[in-house]
């Protein structure tokens, strides 16, 4: 692989994407888990990944792989105890290939490993003196793959050992830091702490060490009361989560949400300080979706995502859990937003790993809508797209149509890059590293693009062709502006309350922002062509009406003065505010505050009431469309359910058009203004077009659906021409399914 060429990695990270010389770079990355492969294979596999037009490799660094025994004074990073522990050699091979590297050192990494990659000696399962993380009832938090107990992050000796581990990782990685080396970014933890970014608020944080640490950090919190058994949902106190709360309980639940947020962000902060690497730090939030389901062998333990509890009736509150615990604007100085894609099988609207039904209902397509809600929450990278987890997640994932469809959905939603997770089916690891997944399949993942012996599977060619097109057009995608029809604004305290509440007095509608609420409205509106984005009000200083001309939100009786001023300034600057609920009249302490109401009085034409509440404002997409039309909000590309269009707009008459047709029972016609796209009935398909003025200048279309062995016929018409495409086709490929061009201006 050595080329003799000197590489430099002069890249920065800004506005949610990598840049070189102030020009955006679209990340075309692949995950390669060196610790599951033989070191003798590394060079060949990295060469294959590079030939698939990848520009970066991501990889976890599992603590338990490098320091499995506490008797080891230092982790083995040189391969002295096992050849595939030689991290410097692995990173040098990435450098010699001219690729960028993104390292993910945990301490908890997930990766389907025992204890999520933590050594046995850090777990209370093997070391009872270590304090566990605890759930609402005092029971320990367990890891779903091996039922091991997860340690409390601030408990000693786990905290000291974690920081020591990250310090050792830092010393190994520092020589490879960009610009002299390929290491361009770091990801700490995984899906926040212990994969908890979409978990309910009663599943972690009830342990003494974390509460005591929080109390030292912020003495004004109710943490002392919580230590005495007054935490929300504590087995010692509050046991009626479905009842409407009083003002004292408002304060308690809002404080609890801020505490849950603090656990996730503060661990990131202390781990980042331990690494001391001057690099961008990325994150990988789980989707705004119900807890992810997996085909984990022998899974029957209560785990982080287990919702069987006295609070089962609150399982539909998942979006409010996400909003309450992940106010990403507050963490902008700690880490950059990124997300993962394990939301289901998007073109089939299948949200679980067991349903195998090509005729599964796709209207409404909640999986697709949740994907867009997650991708539009912030600009960033899709850090994990499922490329081949056919055994652990869903058997349809072995077919190229599925990962390509979902990768394009994430990019259409705003992703500035994606990671094919994983590029290689690994087959070399011991039970001491991962004792669970081999019970299901000998390779991990089962159907990745590159097989365990280097064989190039169908997904490999699919990944290479997609990356070939993105290598030409991806950087411009990042530079263009993603079109939105409306922007949903969310406020942490409202979701902090809604996370716990099933019922509320009829005369005082609840501040639900999830389901029912803004998520329900978003999902329904997307079915008829509306394209949303999402922002958070917590930690935000301004909302630019040029970027978000129409903001939709839930309002309630209380809202802090700072946020009321933020919204009032938005109105004053010309923004349109659409709300459901009631105008706030007070601060959270009960003192009067009518800043937003006063701005409405000054600009009554810029504030529009949608409904008294979003508890159940509409029942069908058509009713949603009528509701929005009634207040003057229209989709740029109106659609009938079963297809989607999302756009990127350039400074001139140039745009990218992403289209998706997943209801194959009928024809779909999508009119964007620049082009008309028709997909004939009988096949699902997806694609992206680049139109300049009235000319179609580039295209990538995935028209072959290997799940059902169908081939789509797509017609694209602009002012100048009409073209028909059959099956798979790309303007960047040497072969194409393009049929002859018919000029509309021909004599």
XYZ file of C-alpha atoms in Angstrom:
747
model
C 0.000 0.000 0.000
C 2.936 2.336 0.595
C 2.989 4.938 -2.135
C 5.989 6.980 -1.069
C 3.757 10.032 -1.186
C 3.703 12.494 1.713
C 0.199 13.214 2.968
C -1.085 16.111 5.019
C -4.517 16.277 6.559
C -5.194 20.028 6.649
C -8.840 19.754 7.646
C -11.034 21.602 10.117
C -14.558 21.022 11.380
C -17.070 23.861 11.278
C -20.810 24.303 10.815
C -21.367 20.571 11.118
C -18.908 19.352 8.481
C -15.258 18.848 7.673
C -13.539 21.553 5.602
C -10.315 21.797 3.642
C -9.122 25.311 2.735
C -12.514 26.617 3.902
C -14.271 24.335 1.406
C -16.714 21.704 2.740
C -15.795 18.030 2.504
C -18.481 15.371 2.368
C -17.377 12.454 4.560
C -17.538 9.065 2.817
C -16.413 6.850 5.663
C -16.410 3.194 6.622
C -16.127 1.474 9.994
C -13.356 -1.142 10.260
C -13.043 -2.919 13.609
C -9.396 -3.922 13.682
C -9.851 -5.817 16.963
C -12.175 -8.337 15.289
C -9.721 -9.103 12.469
C -6.240 -10.549 12.073
C -3.509 -7.918 11.915
C -2.172 -9.605 8.778
C -5.433 -8.637 7.011
C -5.394 -4.951 7.918
C -3.442 -3.622 4.971
C -5.449 -5.525 2.363
C -8.797 -4.590 3.897
C -7.858 -0.906 4.141
C -6.845 -1.008 0.479
C -10.223 -2.495 -0.438
C -12.030 0.151 1.594
C -10.054 2.892 -0.161
C -10.916 1.407 -3.572
C -14.593 1.788 -2.643
C -14.002 5.576 -2.865
C -14.007 6.000 0.913
C -12.110 8.992 2.318
C -12.090 8.075 6.031
C -12.056 5.064 8.354
C -13.728 5.087 11.766
C -12.851 2.634 14.520
C -13.530 1.983 18.182
C -10.633 1.355 20.571
C -12.110 -1.097 23.110
C -10.608 -0.911 26.565
C -11.256 -4.609 27.271
C -9.347 -5.590 24.114
C -6.195 -3.752 25.161
C -6.314 -4.234 28.944
C -8.435 -7.319 29.641
C -6.598 -8.142 32.870
C -6.173 -5.692 35.718
C -2.737 -7.170 36.365
C -1.602 -5.427 33.160
C -0.101 -2.173 34.423
C -0.631 -0.487 31.071
C -2.865 -1.292 28.094
C -1.187 -3.183 25.277
C -1.094 -0.915 22.224
C 1.923 -2.542 20.580
C 0.683 -6.063 19.919
C 3.071 -7.701 22.395
C 0.285 -9.859 23.895
C -1.880 -10.202 20.769
C -0.984 -9.018 17.287
C -4.215 -7.128 16.600
C -3.643 -4.783 19.543
C -1.038 -2.779 17.615
C -2.976 0.472 17.235
C -0.055 2.580 15.911
C 0.468 0.134 13.046
C -3.241 0.189 12.211
C -3.339 3.990 12.099
C -0.110 4.108 10.048
C -1.759 1.880 7.458
C -4.692 4.288 7.276
C -2.212 7.140 6.808
C -0.318 5.313 4.075
C -3.610 4.849 2.241
C -4.121 8.618 2.340
C -7.350 8.293 4.314
C -8.628 10.249 7.293
C -9.139 8.479 10.635
C -11.752 9.004 13.355
C -11.022 7.199 16.634
C -13.668 6.227 19.195
C -11.979 5.251 22.498
C -15.034 5.038 24.755
C -14.484 4.227 27.579
C -17.811 2.486 26.831
C -17.969 1.783 23.085
C -20.946 -0.594 22.611
C -19.790 -2.456 19.456
C -21.856 -5.422 20.727
C -18.925 -6.288 23.026
C -19.041 -7.741 26.516
C -19.888 -4.881 28.927
C -19.835 -2.593 25.890
C -16.045 -2.858 25.709
C -15.314 -2.193 29.382
C -12.988 -4.691 31.095
C -14.587 -7.234 33.411
C -12.815 -5.748 36.394
C -14.684 -2.445 35.991
C -18.121 -4.060 36.287
C -19.953 -4.692 39.566
C -20.725 -8.122 38.133
C -17.080 -9.102 38.648
C -16.120 -6.475 41.225
C -19.015 -6.077 43.704
C -17.255 -3.167 45.424
C -17.847 -1.014 42.303
C -21.073 0.957 42.588
C -23.520 0.260 39.735
C -25.688 2.713 37.897
C -29.172 2.386 39.330
C -32.703 2.601 37.972
C -35.790 4.089 39.605
C -36.382 1.029 41.797
C -32.776 0.710 42.967
C -31.996 -2.202 40.656
C -28.680 -2.056 38.763
C -28.477 -1.073 35.130
C -27.415 -4.004 32.944
C -25.924 -4.317 29.457
C -28.293 -6.034 27.057
C -25.690 -8.216 25.328
C -24.243 -10.105 28.299
C -26.392 -8.977 31.246
C -23.362 -7.488 32.966
C -23.911 -4.655 35.428
C -22.769 -1.220 34.276
C -20.623 0.856 36.661
C -21.660 4.281 37.923
C -19.546 6.799 35.956
C -18.418 8.797 39.014
C -17.850 5.841 41.327
C -14.315 5.026 42.352
C -12.202 3.298 41.237
C -14.057 3.297 37.913
C -13.742 7.053 37.355
C -9.986 7.125 38.013
C -9.376 4.039 35.896
C -11.440 5.494 33.017
C -9.393 8.681 33.013
C -6.192 6.651 33.195
C -7.349 4.607 30.174
C -8.062 7.714 28.135
C -4.709 9.196 29.086
C -2.989 6.084 27.726
C -5.046 6.315 24.506
C -4.045 9.966 24.158
C -0.339 9.166 24.293
C -0.749 6.585 21.550
C -2.854 8.782 19.267
C -1.072 12.129 19.697
C 1.634 11.397 17.049
C -1.120 10.749 14.498
C -3.074 13.944 15.099
C -3.870 16.069 12.045
C -2.510 17.902 10.148
C 0.681 15.824 10.294
C -1.258 12.601 10.749
C -4.587 11.142 9.587
C -6.478 11.472 12.883
C -8.987 14.269 12.202
C -11.604 13.740 14.951
C -12.557 11.856 18.120
C -15.847 10.398 19.304
C -16.189 9.811 23.055
C -18.737 7.388 24.574
C -21.435 5.949 22.335
C -24.936 7.366 21.890
C -24.060 9.532 24.903
C -23.333 7.635 28.114
C -24.145 3.910 27.891
C -26.242 4.379 24.742
C -28.782 6.407 26.715
C -29.636 9.230 24.315
C -33.144 7.896 23.658
C -33.810 6.236 27.020
C -36.569 7.110 29.519
C -35.700 9.341 32.470
C -36.240 6.664 35.096
C -33.610 4.257 33.752
C -30.395 5.744 35.176
C -28.935 8.252 37.625
C -30.375 7.038 40.944
C -26.985 5.966 42.330
C -25.415 7.836 45.245
C -22.035 8.687 43.690
C -23.518 10.452 40.655
C -26.012 12.425 42.751
C -23.271 13.483 45.173
C -21.013 14.578 42.335
C -23.821 16.591 40.804
C -24.565 18.225 44.155
C -20.943 19.368 44.379
C -21.106 20.759 40.853
C -24.372 22.608 41.446
C -25.268 23.035 45.137
C -28.568 24.745 44.227
C -30.076 21.601 42.707
C -32.573 19.381 44.554
C -29.913 16.634 44.598
C -29.852 16.533 48.396
C -33.595 15.830 48.418
C -33.094 13.174 45.779
C -30.442 11.491 47.910
C -33.050 11.288 50.643
C -35.450 9.473 48.326
C -37.302 12.372 46.715
C -36.068 11.827 43.161
C -38.782 11.536 40.487
C -40.144 7.986 40.363
C -38.036 6.913 43.319
C -39.263 3.694 44.867
C -39.301 5.616 48.162
C -41.655 8.345 47.041
C -43.487 9.364 43.908
C -45.393 6.434 42.400
C -48.143 7.977 40.271
C -46.387 9.214 37.096
C -49.608 9.532 35.104
C -51.190 12.149 37.351
C -51.080 15.857 36.550
C -48.232 17.487 38.501
C -48.362 20.414 40.879
C -45.839 23.273 40.810
C -43.425 21.518 43.175
C -43.383 18.518 40.883
C -42.802 20.799 37.877
C -39.605 21.968 39.520
C -38.559 18.458 40.450
C -39.054 17.022 36.959
C -37.400 19.931 35.160
C -34.455 19.693 37.546
C -34.305 15.930 36.938
C -34.117 16.441 33.167
C -31.267 18.909 33.626
C -29.540 16.391 35.861
C -29.967 13.682 33.212
C -28.528 16.080 30.626
C -25.634 16.868 32.939
C -24.748 13.176 33.338
C -24.387 12.821 29.577
C -22.521 16.078 28.948
C -20.292 16.145 32.038
C -18.935 12.669 31.421
C -18.104 13.822 27.891
C -16.350 16.864 29.358
C -14.183 14.969 31.831
C -13.306 12.308 29.260
C -12.390 14.987 26.738
C -10.157 16.673 29.313
C -8.447 13.346 29.986
C -7.699 12.841 26.282
C -6.231 16.337 25.795
C -6.192 15.896 22.013
C -6.627 19.148 20.106
C -9.156 17.801 17.602
C -12.867 18.119 16.787
C -15.031 15.972 19.059
C -18.043 14.302 17.464
C -21.150 12.635 18.886
C -23.546 9.948 17.680
C -27.008 10.469 19.124
C -29.532 7.680 18.710
C -32.569 8.517 16.628
C -35.671 10.307 17.884
C -37.409 6.965 17.943
C -38.689 4.316 20.367
C -35.848 2.284 21.891
C -34.014 0.320 19.222
C -34.919 -3.339 18.889
C -32.279 -5.943 18.089
C -32.126 -9.704 17.635
C -29.796 -10.137 20.612
C -29.349 -13.865 21.346
C -30.779 -14.939 24.714
C -31.837 -11.415 25.594
C -34.281 -11.524 28.490
C -32.708 -9.279 31.114
C -33.962 -5.871 32.113
C -31.642 -3.425 30.398
C -31.169 0.238 29.735
C -33.881 0.296 27.066
C -36.337 -1.937 28.914
C -39.606 -0.068 29.381
C -41.504 -2.709 31.354
C -42.053 -0.852 34.604
C -44.828 0.984 36.424
C -44.435 3.525 33.600
C -45.317 1.319 30.623
C -48.161 3.678 29.730
C -45.545 6.363 29.028
C -43.705 4.404 26.314
C -45.127 6.717 23.640
C -43.257 9.643 25.206
C -39.955 8.642 23.560
C -39.604 11.910 21.591
C -40.029 13.935 24.770
C -37.380 11.790 26.482
C -35.009 12.595 23.614
C -35.775 16.337 23.689
C -35.496 16.536 27.483
C -32.120 14.808 27.666
C -30.382 16.074 24.520
C -30.532 19.875 24.278
C -27.651 19.778 21.812
C -27.203 23.543 21.598
C -26.036 23.516 25.230
C -23.213 21.126 24.298
C -21.936 22.993 21.250
C -18.583 23.698 22.962
C -18.159 20.048 23.957
C -19.034 18.119 20.844
C -20.552 18.400 17.375
C -23.919 16.877 16.553
C -23.995 13.546 14.778
C -26.516 10.736 14.731
C -26.985 7.043 13.967
C -29.532 5.324 11.811
C -30.894 2.304 13.646
C -34.537 3.290 13.260
C -35.854 0.367 11.224
C -36.160 -0.601 7.550
C -37.167 2.701 5.998
C -38.607 1.755 2.561
C -40.794 -0.891 4.224
C -41.746 1.091 7.362
C -40.619 -1.853 9.519
C -39.462 -0.771 12.977
C -38.552 -4.159 14.471
C -36.062 -6.852 13.455
C -38.560 -9.716 13.198
C -41.216 -8.545 10.715
C -40.379 -9.878 7.249
C -43.158 -8.715 4.973
C -42.605 -7.074 1.566
C -46.219 -5.913 1.672
C -45.919 -4.258 5.072
C -48.023 -1.038 5.135
C -45.924 1.991 4.189
C -48.522 4.756 4.497
C -48.008 6.427 6.861
C -44.266 5.752 6.954
C -43.298 6.609 10.527
C -39.806 5.105 10.173
C -39.002 7.487 7.316
C -40.391 10.476 9.227
C -38.433 9.660 12.385
C -35.311 9.412 10.272
C -35.889 12.926 8.911
C -36.703 14.296 12.369
C -33.363 12.972 13.633
C -31.286 14.065 10.640
C -32.738 17.574 10.665
C -32.215 18.117 14.415
C -28.730 19.461 13.661
C -26.174 19.538 10.866
C -23.713 16.703 11.245
C -22.553 13.274 10.134
C -24.539 10.046 10.011
C -22.004 8.214 12.178
C -23.522 4.749 11.693
C -25.554 3.610 8.692
C -26.449 -0.074 8.684
C -24.494 -1.699 5.853
C -24.954 -5.410 6.442
C -26.292 -6.153 9.938
C -28.747 -8.668 8.511
C -28.758 -11.069 11.457
C -28.638 -8.688 14.388
C -31.082 -6.096 12.991
C -33.059 -7.134 9.912
C -32.555 -9.699 7.117
C -33.472 -7.131 4.435
C -30.233 -5.306 5.316
C -28.221 -7.776 3.249
C -29.704 -6.251 0.088
C -28.063 -3.134 -1.346
C -31.379 -1.350 -1.818
C -31.835 -0.950 1.946
C -28.540 0.718 2.985
C -28.521 2.907 -0.131
C -32.112 4.051 0.439
C -31.381 4.855 4.081
C -28.040 6.535 3.362
C -29.769 8.824 0.868
C -32.541 9.586 3.374
C -29.946 10.708 5.914
C -28.170 12.912 3.356
C -31.486 14.354 2.175
C -32.184 15.233 5.807
C -28.939 17.158 6.126
C -26.144 14.668 6.894
C -22.753 16.056 5.877
C -21.349 12.571 5.496
C -22.032 8.975 6.377
C -20.242 5.967 7.816
C -20.882 2.561 6.263
C -21.165 0.476 9.413
C -19.355 -1.865 8.959
C -17.311 -2.203 5.768
C -15.894 -5.632 6.699
C -17.441 -8.843 8.023
C -14.988 -9.690 10.778
C -14.411 -13.249 11.937
C -11.463 -13.221 14.333
C -12.210 -12.585 17.987
C -12.461 -14.517 21.213
C -15.392 -14.974 23.571
C -13.560 -12.849 26.113
C -14.185 -9.895 23.776
C -17.674 -10.770 22.501
C -19.432 -13.889 23.721
C -22.869 -13.050 22.350
C -22.982 -12.275 18.632
C -21.289 -15.535 17.536
C -24.251 -17.384 19.007
C -26.172 -15.899 16.097
C -23.636 -15.712 13.250
C -19.897 -16.501 12.919
C -19.134 -13.128 11.334
C -19.722 -9.550 12.449
C -21.724 -8.136 10.789
C -23.180 -10.985 8.796
C -23.503 -9.304 5.370
C -20.980 -6.427 5.199
C -19.589 -5.267 1.821
C -16.269 -7.126 2.322
C -16.323 -10.714 3.533
C -14.022 -12.152 6.228
C -11.629 -13.522 3.604
C -11.635 -10.346 1.546
C -14.348 -11.399 -0.896
C -16.235 -8.473 -2.386
C -19.938 -8.991 -1.870
C -22.807 -7.224 -3.669
C -22.887 -4.453 -1.052
C -19.276 -3.616 -1.946
C -20.087 -2.637 -5.518
C -23.126 -0.703 -4.307
C -21.042 1.256 -1.792
C -18.373 1.996 -4.398
C -20.895 3.296 -6.949
C -22.637 5.532 -4.425
C -19.305 6.908 -3.221
C -18.180 7.476 -6.793
C -21.133 9.819 -7.297
C -20.676 11.479 -3.911
C -16.986 12.027 -4.612
C -18.040 14.301 -7.470
C -21.081 16.009 -5.928
C -20.932 15.487 -2.149
C -18.892 18.589 -1.339
C -21.415 20.785 -3.170
C -24.238 19.096 -1.247
C -22.680 20.314 1.995
C -22.278 23.808 0.547
C -25.880 24.081 -0.684
C -28.762 25.082 1.596
C -31.238 22.386 2.578
C -34.797 23.524 1.883
C -37.284 23.546 4.772
C -40.986 24.322 4.762
C -41.143 24.897 8.516
C -38.947 24.603 11.583
C -40.012 22.978 14.855
C -38.575 24.640 17.964
C -38.365 22.580 21.162
C -37.881 23.621 24.779
C -36.360 21.256 27.342
C -38.601 22.070 30.350
C -41.792 21.225 28.440
C -40.488 17.789 27.515
C -39.167 17.337 31.040
C -42.780 17.550 32.220
C -44.355 15.618 29.354
C -41.921 12.700 29.749
C -43.726 11.653 32.900
C -47.343 12.502 32.162
C -50.102 10.508 30.541
C -53.060 12.543 31.802
C -53.519 16.258 32.298
C -56.501 18.444 33.244
C -58.676 19.110 30.208
C -58.738 22.827 30.922
C -54.936 23.061 31.001
C -53.530 21.211 27.931
C -50.068 19.729 28.488
C -46.864 20.968 26.833
C -46.360 17.793 24.788
C -43.678 18.321 22.133
C -43.259 14.709 21.105
C -46.118 12.239 20.733
C -48.687 13.595 20.615
C -47.285 16.990 19.710
C -44.717 18.340 17.297
C -43.422 14.890 16.343
C -46.950 13.815 15.458
C -47.475 16.977 13.425
C -44.120 16.554 11.678
C -44.750 12.931 10.743
C -48.212 13.686 9.387
C -47.049 16.774 7.455
C -44.157 14.890 5.849
C -46.634 12.452 4.311
C -48.015 15.248 2.110
C -44.722 16.857 1.147
C -43.737 19.182 3.994
C -40.039 19.168 4.878
C -39.223 20.077 8.490
C -36.171 20.999 10.480
C -35.730 21.098 14.253
C -33.945 23.512 16.601
C -33.653 23.785 20.367
C -34.390 26.963 22.323
C -32.156 26.036 25.268
C -28.705 27.550 24.805
C -29.643 29.309 21.574
C -28.900 33.036 21.331
C -30.719 33.939 18.102
C -33.076 32.515 15.487
C -32.421 33.957 12.027
C -35.664 34.452 10.032
C -33.680 34.117 6.809
C -32.676 30.605 7.829
C -35.963 29.675 9.521
C -38.748 31.903 8.168
C -41.519 29.812 9.789
C -41.116 28.453 13.320
C -43.695 26.087 14.852
C -43.707 25.342 18.573
C -45.753 24.410 21.614
C -46.324 27.109 24.231
C -47.552 26.775 27.771
C -48.297 28.972 30.761
C -44.658 29.145 31.977
C -41.455 29.951 30.083
C -38.260 31.579 31.302
C -37.737 35.213 30.393
C -34.587 34.576 28.356
C -36.427 32.214 25.976
C -39.375 34.590 25.697
C -36.925 37.336 24.662
C -35.375 34.966 22.099
C -38.747 34.330 20.471
C -39.784 37.980 20.717
C -36.581 39.030 18.938
C -37.302 36.501 16.206
C -40.736 38.054 15.671
C -39.302 41.575 15.720
C -36.797 40.539 13.020
C -39.613 39.419 10.704
C -40.018 35.741 11.561
C -43.406 34.000 11.533
C -44.315 32.121 14.706
C -46.990 29.402 14.698
C -47.928 27.953 18.065
C -50.188 25.453 19.727
C -51.203 25.815 23.345
C -51.322 29.032 25.292
C -49.128 32.116 25.507
C -46.814 32.021 28.549
C -47.672 34.464 31.300
C -45.080 33.659 33.954
C -41.616 32.404 34.781
C -41.182 28.961 36.308
C -41.106 30.468 39.801
C -44.573 31.922 39.288
C -43.475 35.535 38.765
C -45.213 37.298 35.901
C -43.505 37.455 32.493
C -45.344 38.466 29.299
C -42.406 39.353 27.009
C -43.628 37.059 24.218
C -47.275 38.094 24.574
C -46.205 41.741 24.343
C -44.293 41.076 21.116
C -47.395 39.374 19.719
C -49.436 42.473 20.555
C -46.964 44.635 18.618
C -46.872 42.259 15.618
C -50.193 40.378 15.511
C -49.637 39.457 11.846
C -46.482 37.488 12.708
C -47.927 35.193 15.377
C -50.515 32.547 14.423
C -52.386 30.165 16.727
C -52.527 26.646 15.221
C -54.639 24.870 17.816
C -55.438 24.982 21.533
C -53.101 21.989 21.884
C -51.362 19.344 19.811
C -52.685 16.472 21.877
C -54.718 15.288 18.907
C -54.997 18.124 16.387
C -55.329 15.949 13.288
C -55.907 12.323 12.427
C -54.807 12.126 8.776
C -52.136 13.744 6.596
C -54.902 15.407 4.608
C -56.248 17.057 7.761
C -52.735 18.194 8.630
C -52.411 19.749 5.199
C -55.751 21.534 5.666
C -54.648 22.816 9.080
C -51.391 24.220 7.671
C -53.024 25.611 4.529
C -55.501 27.389 6.788
C -52.673 29.420 8.314
C -50.821 29.998 5.047
C -48.094 27.330 5.348
C -47.681 25.351 2.127
C -45.188 22.728 1.038
C -42.956 23.663 -1.870
C -43.468 20.165 -3.293
C -46.963 18.922 -2.408
C -47.200 15.136 -2.525
C -49.594 12.293 -2.011
C -48.564 9.779 0.670
C -46.150 7.102 -0.513
C -43.359 9.302 -1.880
C -41.026 12.001 -0.565
C -38.957 14.816 -2.086
C -36.265 16.823 -0.273
C -34.226 19.605 -1.868
C -30.870 21.365 -1.589
C -30.736 24.825 -3.141
C -27.658 26.568 -4.555
C -27.020 30.274 -4.891
C -28.008 30.233 -8.577
C -30.704 28.171 -10.303
C -29.112 24.948 -9.225
C -30.423 22.325 -6.852
C -30.180 18.726 -5.739
C -33.461 16.811 -5.709
C -33.694 13.718 -3.503
C -36.701 11.542 -4.277
C -38.067 8.384 -2.691
C -40.983 6.201 -3.821
C -41.878 3.414 -1.404
C -45.569 2.764 -2.131
C -45.284 0.593 -5.245
C -49.066 0.158 -5.606
C -49.359 3.176 -7.915
C -47.507 5.707 -10.046
C -45.913 8.688 -8.327
C -45.454 12.110 -9.911
C -43.281 14.624 -8.034
C -43.113 18.205 -9.351
C -40.383 20.413 -7.890
C -40.538 23.302 -10.351
C -37.124 22.528 -11.793
C -38.065 18.959 -12.707
C -40.938 16.509 -12.789
C -40.133 12.987 -11.630
C -42.434 10.095 -12.432
C -41.961 6.645 -10.936
C -44.053 3.891 -12.498
C -46.025 1.589 -10.237
C -44.597 -1.804 -9.344
C -41.267 -0.981 -7.724
C -39.788 1.030 -4.880
C -36.859 3.294 -5.732
C -34.796 6.277 -4.616
C -32.342 8.702 -6.124
C -30.828 12.160 -6.288
C -30.763 14.510 -9.277
C -28.678 17.605 -9.902
C -30.475 20.231 -11.972
C -28.877 23.446 -13.235
C -31.348 25.896 -14.676
C -33.462 23.730 -16.940
C -30.849 21.003 -17.472
C -30.399 17.674 -15.726
C -26.617 17.600 -15.212
C -26.140 14.599 -12.895
C -28.085 11.743 -11.337
C -27.803 8.723 -9.092
C -30.799 6.382 -9.077
C -31.221 3.112 -7.203
C -33.989 1.469 -9.174
C -33.201 -2.201 -8.560
C -34.760 -3.517 -5.362
C -33.037 -6.793 -4.565
C -35.469 -7.518 -1.726
C -38.279 -8.124 -4.238
C -36.223 -8.471 -7.448
C -37.929 -5.486 -9.088
C -36.673 -2.769 -11.434
C -38.124 0.739 -11.340
C -38.812 2.902 -14.376
C -38.156 6.574 -13.646
C -38.846 9.491 -15.981
C -37.257 12.899 -15.346
C -38.553 15.897 -17.272
C -37.113 19.410 -17.270
C -37.834 22.406 -19.496
C -35.254 21.195 -22.022
C -35.489 17.426 -22.028
C -37.085 14.222 -20.828
C -35.109 11.139 -19.852
C -36.095 7.652 -18.841
C -34.032 5.567 -16.446
C -34.437 1.872 -15.819
C -32.968 0.142 -12.787
C -29.674 1.332 -11.281
C -27.981 4.262 -12.964
C -25.433 6.941 -12.151
C -23.989 9.820 -14.141
C -20.650 9.068 -12.469
C -20.607 5.427 -13.546
C -19.168 3.929 -16.688
C -22.350 1.889 -17.160
C -25.831 3.334 -16.896
C -29.467 2.356 -17.127
C -30.108 5.560 -19.075
C -32.412 5.307 -22.062
C -32.068 7.636 -25.079
C -32.699 11.320 -24.463
C -35.844 12.886 -25.872
C -35.370 16.619 -26.382
C -38.439 18.714 -25.685
C -37.097 21.316 -28.099
C -36.462 18.908 -30.964
C -37.843 19.775 -34.388
